[in-house]
Amino acid sequence: MSRILRPFLPYPLLSVGLAVTWLLLNAPLSPGSAVLALLVGLTVPAVMRALRPPAVRVRAPSTLARLLVVVLYDMVRSNIDVGRIILGLRRGTRRTGFVAIPLDLREPFGLAVLSIILTATPGTLWVRYDSGTGRLLLHVLDYTDGDEWVRRVKDRYERPLMQIFARGDSA
């Protein structure tokens, strides 16, 4: 991109993506929504430039692919489990509960992805993270054994995310 446009469009793909998303969410197209889409597309990337987010480097693309498969499987399975609970097809008593999970993951991007995974999976919700202690508080719709939840989060999500977002030696 030319040096002339760089100050106005620091992240051109983000600008286009935001403007198109704005237009799609505010259909039908009108002159006002087009102007607002343009403003959003130009303003948000300018703010992003001021924040100067560090570049993300994915270290293990094959691990990322495996994690994606695990997350999709867990989401389908959780949807079925939550559906059974809601429809009353699950035998026994259901208990909700909170689980404190000690995390070794400290990389901000890895933590952000973990929060998305856990909150997007039906039946679990990321409640709080204490960066001082590395403890995550997770709410679980169908609480069984806290130790099982700790192992599940650490083995299925945290370890792969630590490999994917590992810091390089040159950092």
PDB file of C-alpha atoms in Angstrom:
ATOM      1  CA  MET A   1       0.000   0.000   0.000  1.00  0.00           C
ATOM      2  CA  SER A   2       1.265   3.467  -0.731  1.00  0.00           C
ATOM      3  CA  ARG A   3       2.757   5.614   2.001  1.00  0.00           C
ATOM      4  CA  ILE A   4       0.100   8.249   1.367  1.00  0.00           C
ATOM      5  CA  LEU A   5      -2.791   5.939   2.287  1.00  0.00           C
ATOM      6  CA  ARG A   6      -1.083   4.188   5.236  1.00  0.00           C
ATOM      7  CA  PRO A   7      -2.006   6.905   7.816  1.00  0.00           C
ATOM      8  CA  PHE A   8      -5.686   6.673   6.809  1.00  0.00           C
ATOM      9  CA  LEU A   9      -5.854   2.905   6.317  1.00  0.00           C
ATOM     10  CA  PRO A  10      -3.354   1.267   8.680  1.00  0.00           C
ATOM     11  CA  TYR A  11      -5.213  -2.056   8.493  1.00  0.00           C
ATOM     12  CA  PRO A  12      -7.056  -2.099   5.154  1.00  0.00           C
ATOM     13  CA  LEU A  13      -8.516  -5.610   5.527  1.00  0.00           C
ATOM     14  CA  LEU A  14      -9.862  -4.739   8.973  1.00  0.00           C
ATOM     15  CA  SER A  15     -11.389  -1.544   7.545  1.00  0.00           C
ATOM     16  CA  VAL A  16     -13.139  -3.403   4.744  1.00  0.00           C
ATOM     17  CA  GLY A  17     -14.253  -6.215   7.048  1.00  0.00           C
ATOM     18  CA  LEU A  18     -15.734  -3.808   9.596  1.00  0.00           C
ATOM     19  CA  ALA A  19     -17.512  -1.729   6.954  1.00  0.00           C
ATOM     20  CA  VAL A  20     -19.009  -4.800   5.260  1.00  0.00           C
ATOM     21  CA  THR A  21     -20.058  -6.272   8.608  1.00  0.00           C
ATOM     22  CA  TRP A  22     -21.704  -2.978   9.558  1.00  0.00           C
ATOM     23  CA  LEU A  23     -23.626  -2.911   6.298  1.00  0.00           C
ATOM     24  CA  LEU A  24     -24.755  -6.523   6.659  1.00  0.00           C
ATOM     25  CA  LEU A  25     -25.921  -5.995  10.240  1.00  0.00           C
ATOM     26  CA  ASN A  26     -27.779  -2.803   9.364  1.00  0.00           C
ATOM     27  CA  ALA A  27     -29.604  -3.930   6.219  1.00  0.00           C
ATOM     28  CA  PRO A  28     -31.287  -2.613   4.158  1.00  0.00           C
ATOM     29  CA  LEU A  29     -28.656  -0.309   2.746  1.00  0.00           C
ATOM     30  CA  SER A  30     -29.302   3.392   3.265  1.00  0.00           C
ATOM     31  CA  PRO A  31     -27.123   6.468   2.850  1.00  0.00           C
ATOM     32  CA  GLY A  32     -26.875   6.827   6.637  1.00  0.00           C
ATOM     33  CA  SER A  33     -25.756   3.251   7.195  1.00  0.00           C
ATOM     34  CA  ALA A  34     -23.193   3.601   4.383  1.00  0.00           C
ATOM     35  CA  VAL A  35     -21.722   6.712   6.025  1.00  0.00           C
ATOM     36  CA  LEU A  36     -21.620   4.989   9.419  1.00  0.00           C
ATOM     37  CA  ALA A  37     -19.980   1.913   7.856  1.00  0.00           C
ATOM     38  CA  LEU A  38     -17.303   4.173   6.372  1.00  0.00           C
ATOM     39  CA  LEU A  39     -16.763   5.887   9.728  1.00  0.00           C
ATOM     40  CA  VAL A  40     -16.508   2.582  11.588  1.00  0.00           C
ATOM     41  CA  GLY A  41     -14.167   1.188   8.934  1.00  0.00           C
ATOM     42  CA  LEU A  42     -11.833   4.170   9.275  1.00  0.00           C
ATOM     43  CA  THR A  43     -12.088   4.902  13.009  1.00  0.00           C
ATOM     44  CA  VAL A  44     -11.644   1.471  14.591  1.00  0.00           C
ATOM     45  CA  PRO A  45      -8.398   0.654  12.708  1.00  0.00           C
ATOM     46  CA  ALA A  46      -7.038   4.089  13.644  1.00  0.00           C
ATOM     47  CA  VAL A  47      -7.671   3.254  17.289  1.00  0.00           C
ATOM     48  CA  MET A  48      -6.033  -0.145  16.757  1.00  0.00           C
ATOM     49  CA  ARG A  49      -2.958   1.606  15.342  1.00  0.00           C
ATOM     50  CA  ALA A  50      -2.795   3.804  18.437  1.00  0.00           C
ATOM     51  CA  LEU A  51      -2.935   0.701  20.673  1.00  0.00           C
ATOM     52  CA  ARG A  52      -0.178  -0.967  18.633  1.00  0.00           C
ATOM     53  CA  PRO A  53      -1.100  -4.590  19.225  1.00  0.00           C
ATOM     54  CA  PRO A  54       1.888  -6.905  18.942  1.00  0.00           C
ATOM     55  CA  ALA A  55       2.012  -9.295  16.044  1.00  0.00           C
ATOM     56  CA  VAL A  56       0.784 -12.804  16.740  1.00  0.00           C
ATOM     57  CA  ARG A  57       3.003 -15.657  15.699  1.00  0.00           C
ATOM     58  CA  VAL A  58       1.525 -19.130  15.529  1.00  0.00           C
ATOM     59  CA  ARG A  59       4.294 -21.612  16.295  1.00  0.00           C
ATOM     60  CA  ALA A  60       2.556 -24.951  15.674  1.00  0.00           C
ATOM     61  CA  PRO A  61       0.036 -24.893  12.812  1.00  0.00           C
ATOM     62  CA  SER A  62      -0.542 -28.659  12.990  1.00  0.00           C
ATOM     63  CA  THR A  63      -1.366 -28.343  16.698  1.00  0.00           C
ATOM     64  CA  LEU A  64      -3.768 -25.526  15.804  1.00  0.00           C
ATOM     65  CA  ALA A  65      -5.526 -27.820  13.312  1.00  0.00           C
ATOM     66  CA  ARG A  66      -5.824 -30.596  15.922  1.00  0.00           C
ATOM     67  CA  LEU A  67      -7.132 -28.112  18.495  1.00  0.00           C
ATOM     68  CA  LEU A  68      -9.773 -26.928  16.028  1.00  0.00           C
ATOM     69  CA  VAL A  69     -10.999 -30.512  15.574  1.00  0.00           C
ATOM     70  CA  VAL A  70     -11.078 -31.062  19.357  1.00  0.00           C
ATOM     71  CA  VAL A  71     -12.997 -27.820  19.937  1.00  0.00           C
ATOM     72  CA  LEU A  72     -15.549 -28.584  17.210  1.00  0.00           C
ATOM     73  CA  TYR A  73     -16.064 -32.089  18.612  1.00  0.00           C
ATOM     74  CA  ASP A  74     -16.447 -30.740  22.159  1.00  0.00           C
ATOM     75  CA  MET A  75     -18.950 -28.126  21.002  1.00  0.00           C
ATOM     76  CA  VAL A  76     -21.128 -30.699  19.234  1.00  0.00           C
ATOM     77  CA  ARG A  77     -20.947 -33.044  22.210  1.00  0.00           C
ATOM     78  CA  SER A  78     -21.745 -30.210  24.640  1.00  0.00           C
ATOM     79  CA  ASN A  79     -24.705 -29.089  22.527  1.00  0.00           C
ATOM     80  CA  ILE A  80     -26.131 -32.597  22.737  1.00  0.00           C
ATOM     81  CA  ASP A  81     -25.491 -32.809  26.497  1.00  0.00           C
ATOM     82  CA  VAL A  82     -27.056 -29.407  27.193  1.00  0.00           C
ATOM     83  CA  GLY A  83     -30.018 -30.295  24.976  1.00  0.00           C
ATOM     84  CA  ARG A  84     -30.597 -33.463  26.987  1.00  0.00           C
ATOM     85  CA  ILE A  85     -30.473 -31.483  30.222  1.00  0.00           C
ATOM     86  CA  ILE A  86     -32.921 -28.864  28.951  1.00  0.00           C
ATOM     87  CA  LEU A  87     -35.339 -31.471  27.578  1.00  0.00           C
ATOM     88  CA  GLY A  88     -35.165 -33.494  30.784  1.00  0.00           C
ATOM     89  CA  LEU A  89     -33.739 -36.557  29.037  1.00  0.00           C
ATOM     90  CA  ARG A  90     -30.799 -36.781  31.422  1.00  0.00           C
ATOM     91  CA  ARG A  91     -31.285 -39.091  34.379  1.00  0.00           C
ATOM     92  CA  GLY A  92     -30.118 -38.161  37.844  1.00  0.00           C
ATOM     93  CA  THR A  93     -29.693 -34.800  39.450  1.00  0.00           C
ATOM     94  CA  ARG A  94     -27.918 -31.969  37.758  1.00  0.00           C
ATOM     95  CA  ARG A  95     -25.661 -29.682  39.730  1.00  0.00           C
ATOM     96  CA  THR A  96     -24.141 -26.480  38.510  1.00  0.00           C
ATOM     97  CA  GLY A  97     -20.883 -25.417  40.007  1.00  0.00           C
ATOM     98  CA  PHE A  98     -17.688 -23.435  39.820  1.00  0.00           C
ATOM     99  CA  VAL A  99     -14.251 -24.891  39.160  1.00  0.00           C
ATOM    100  CA  ALA A 100     -10.968 -23.120  39.957  1.00  0.00           C
ATOM    101  CA  ILE A 101      -8.372 -24.081  37.378  1.00  0.00           C
ATOM    102  CA  PRO A 102      -4.679 -23.210  37.859  1.00  0.00           C
ATOM    103  CA  LEU A 103      -3.381 -22.186  34.442  1.00  0.00           C
ATOM    104  CA  ASP A 104       0.233 -22.212  33.301  1.00  0.00           C
ATOM    105  CA  LEU A 105      -0.693 -20.305  30.134  1.00  0.00           C
ATOM    106  CA  ARG A 106       0.253 -16.610  30.395  1.00  0.00           C
ATOM    107  CA  GLU A 107       0.336 -15.537  26.746  1.00  0.00           C
ATOM    108  CA  PRO A 108      -2.447 -12.936  26.276  1.00  0.00           C
ATOM    109  CA  PHE A 109      -3.496 -14.250  22.858  1.00  0.00           C
ATOM    110  CA  GLY A 110      -3.587 -17.815  24.170  1.00  0.00           C
ATOM    111  CA  LEU A 111      -5.710 -16.724  27.137  1.00  0.00           C
ATOM    112  CA  ALA A 112      -8.057 -14.857  24.800  1.00  0.00           C
ATOM    113  CA  VAL A 113      -8.503 -17.943  22.613  1.00  0.00           C
ATOM    114  CA  LEU A 114      -9.040 -20.117  25.697  1.00  0.00           C
ATOM    115  CA  SER A 115     -11.729 -17.744  26.957  1.00  0.00           C
ATOM    116  CA  ILE A 116     -13.483 -17.885  23.587  1.00  0.00           C
ATOM    117  CA  ILE A 117     -13.318 -21.691  23.500  1.00  0.00           C
ATOM    118  CA  LEU A 118     -14.690 -22.110  27.014  1.00  0.00           C
ATOM    119  CA  THR A 119     -17.419 -19.493  26.690  1.00  0.00           C
ATOM    120  CA  ALA A 120     -18.502 -20.678  23.226  1.00  0.00           C
ATOM    121  CA  THR A 121     -18.793 -24.274  24.407  1.00  0.00           C
ATOM    122  CA  PRO A 122     -22.331 -24.830  25.712  1.00  0.00           C
ATOM    123  CA  GLY A 123     -22.470 -25.573  29.416  1.00  0.00           C
ATOM    124  CA  THR A 124     -19.278 -23.719  30.384  1.00  0.00           C
ATOM    125  CA  LEU A 125     -18.563 -20.059  31.054  1.00  0.00           C
ATOM    126  CA  TRP A 126     -15.282 -18.261  31.736  1.00  0.00           C
ATOM    127  CA  VAL A 127     -16.120 -16.221  34.844  1.00  0.00           C
ATOM    128  CA  ARG A 128     -12.882 -14.685  36.070  1.00  0.00           C
ATOM    129  CA  TYR A 129      -9.146 -14.908  35.565  1.00  0.00           C
ATOM    130  CA  ASP A 130      -6.639 -13.734  38.161  1.00  0.00           C
ATOM    131  CA  SER A 131      -3.439 -12.849  36.314  1.00  0.00           C
ATOM    132  CA  GLY A 132      -1.467 -12.707  39.568  1.00  0.00           C
ATOM    133  CA  THR A 133      -2.125 -16.326  40.493  1.00  0.00           C
ATOM    134  CA  GLY A 134      -3.021 -17.677  37.042  1.00  0.00           C
ATOM    135  CA  ARG A 135      -6.325 -19.068  38.381  1.00  0.00           C
ATOM    136  CA  LEU A 136      -9.346 -19.325  36.139  1.00  0.00           C
ATOM    137  CA  LEU A 137     -12.827 -19.532  37.607  1.00  0.00           C
ATOM    138  CA  LEU A 138     -15.069 -21.565  35.322  1.00  0.00           C
ATOM    139  CA  HIS A 139     -18.830 -22.053  35.714  1.00  0.00           C
ATOM    140  CA  VAL A 140     -20.071 -25.475  34.654  1.00  0.00           C
ATOM    141  CA  LEU A 141     -23.707 -26.322  33.935  1.00  0.00           C
ATOM    142  CA  ASP A 142     -23.282 -30.030  34.667  1.00  0.00           C
ATOM    143  CA  TYR A 143     -20.725 -30.144  37.472  1.00  0.00           C
ATOM    144  CA  THR A 144     -19.445 -33.611  38.232  1.00  0.00           C
ATOM    145  CA  ASP A 145     -15.863 -33.707  39.488  1.00  0.00           C
ATOM    146  CA  GLY A 146     -13.744 -30.566  39.728  1.00  0.00           C
ATOM    147  CA  ASP A 147     -10.512 -32.477  39.138  1.00  0.00           C
ATOM    148  CA  GLU A 148     -11.950 -33.905  35.909  1.00  0.00           C
ATOM    149  CA  TRP A 149     -12.715 -30.383  34.670  1.00  0.00           C
ATOM    150  CA  VAL A 150      -9.219 -29.195  35.570  1.00  0.00           C
ATOM    151  CA  ARG A 151      -7.661 -32.090  33.608  1.00  0.00           C
ATOM    152  CA  ARG A 152     -10.025 -31.540  30.681  1.00  0.00           C
ATOM    153  CA  VAL A 153      -9.211 -27.835  30.316  1.00  0.00           C
ATOM    154  CA  LYS A 154      -5.477 -28.302  30.809  1.00  0.00           C
ATOM    155  CA  ASP A 155      -5.090 -31.347  28.540  1.00  0.00           C
ATOM    156  CA  ARG A 156      -7.543 -30.512  25.773  1.00  0.00           C
ATOM    157  CA  TYR A 157      -7.070 -26.742  25.495  1.00  0.00           C
ATOM    158  CA  GLU A 158      -4.278 -25.228  27.583  1.00  0.00           C
ATOM    159  CA  ARG A 159      -1.388 -27.484  26.480  1.00  0.00           C
ATOM    160  CA  PRO A 160      -2.091 -27.066  22.760  1.00  0.00           C
ATOM    161  CA  LEU A 161      -2.503 -23.297  23.185  1.00  0.00           C
ATOM    162  CA  MET A 162       0.834 -23.111  24.977  1.00  0.00           C
ATOM    163  CA  GLN A 163       2.457 -24.837  21.986  1.00  0.00           C
ATOM    164  CA  ILE A 164       0.650 -22.644  19.467  1.00  0.00           C
ATOM    165  CA  PHE A 165       1.442 -19.323  21.165  1.00  0.00           C
ATOM    166  CA  ALA A 166       4.876 -20.207  22.610  1.00  0.00           C
ATOM    167  CA  ARG A 167       7.252 -17.304  22.722  1.00  0.00           C
ATOM    168  CA  GLY A 168      10.336 -17.577  20.565  1.00  0.00           C
ATOM    169  CA  ASP A 169      13.894 -17.468  21.910  1.00  0.00           C
ATOM    170  CA  SER A 170      14.436 -14.081  20.271  1.00  0.00           C
ATOM    171  CA  ALA A 171      11.668 -12.386  22.268  1.00  0.00           C
TER     172      ALA A 171
END
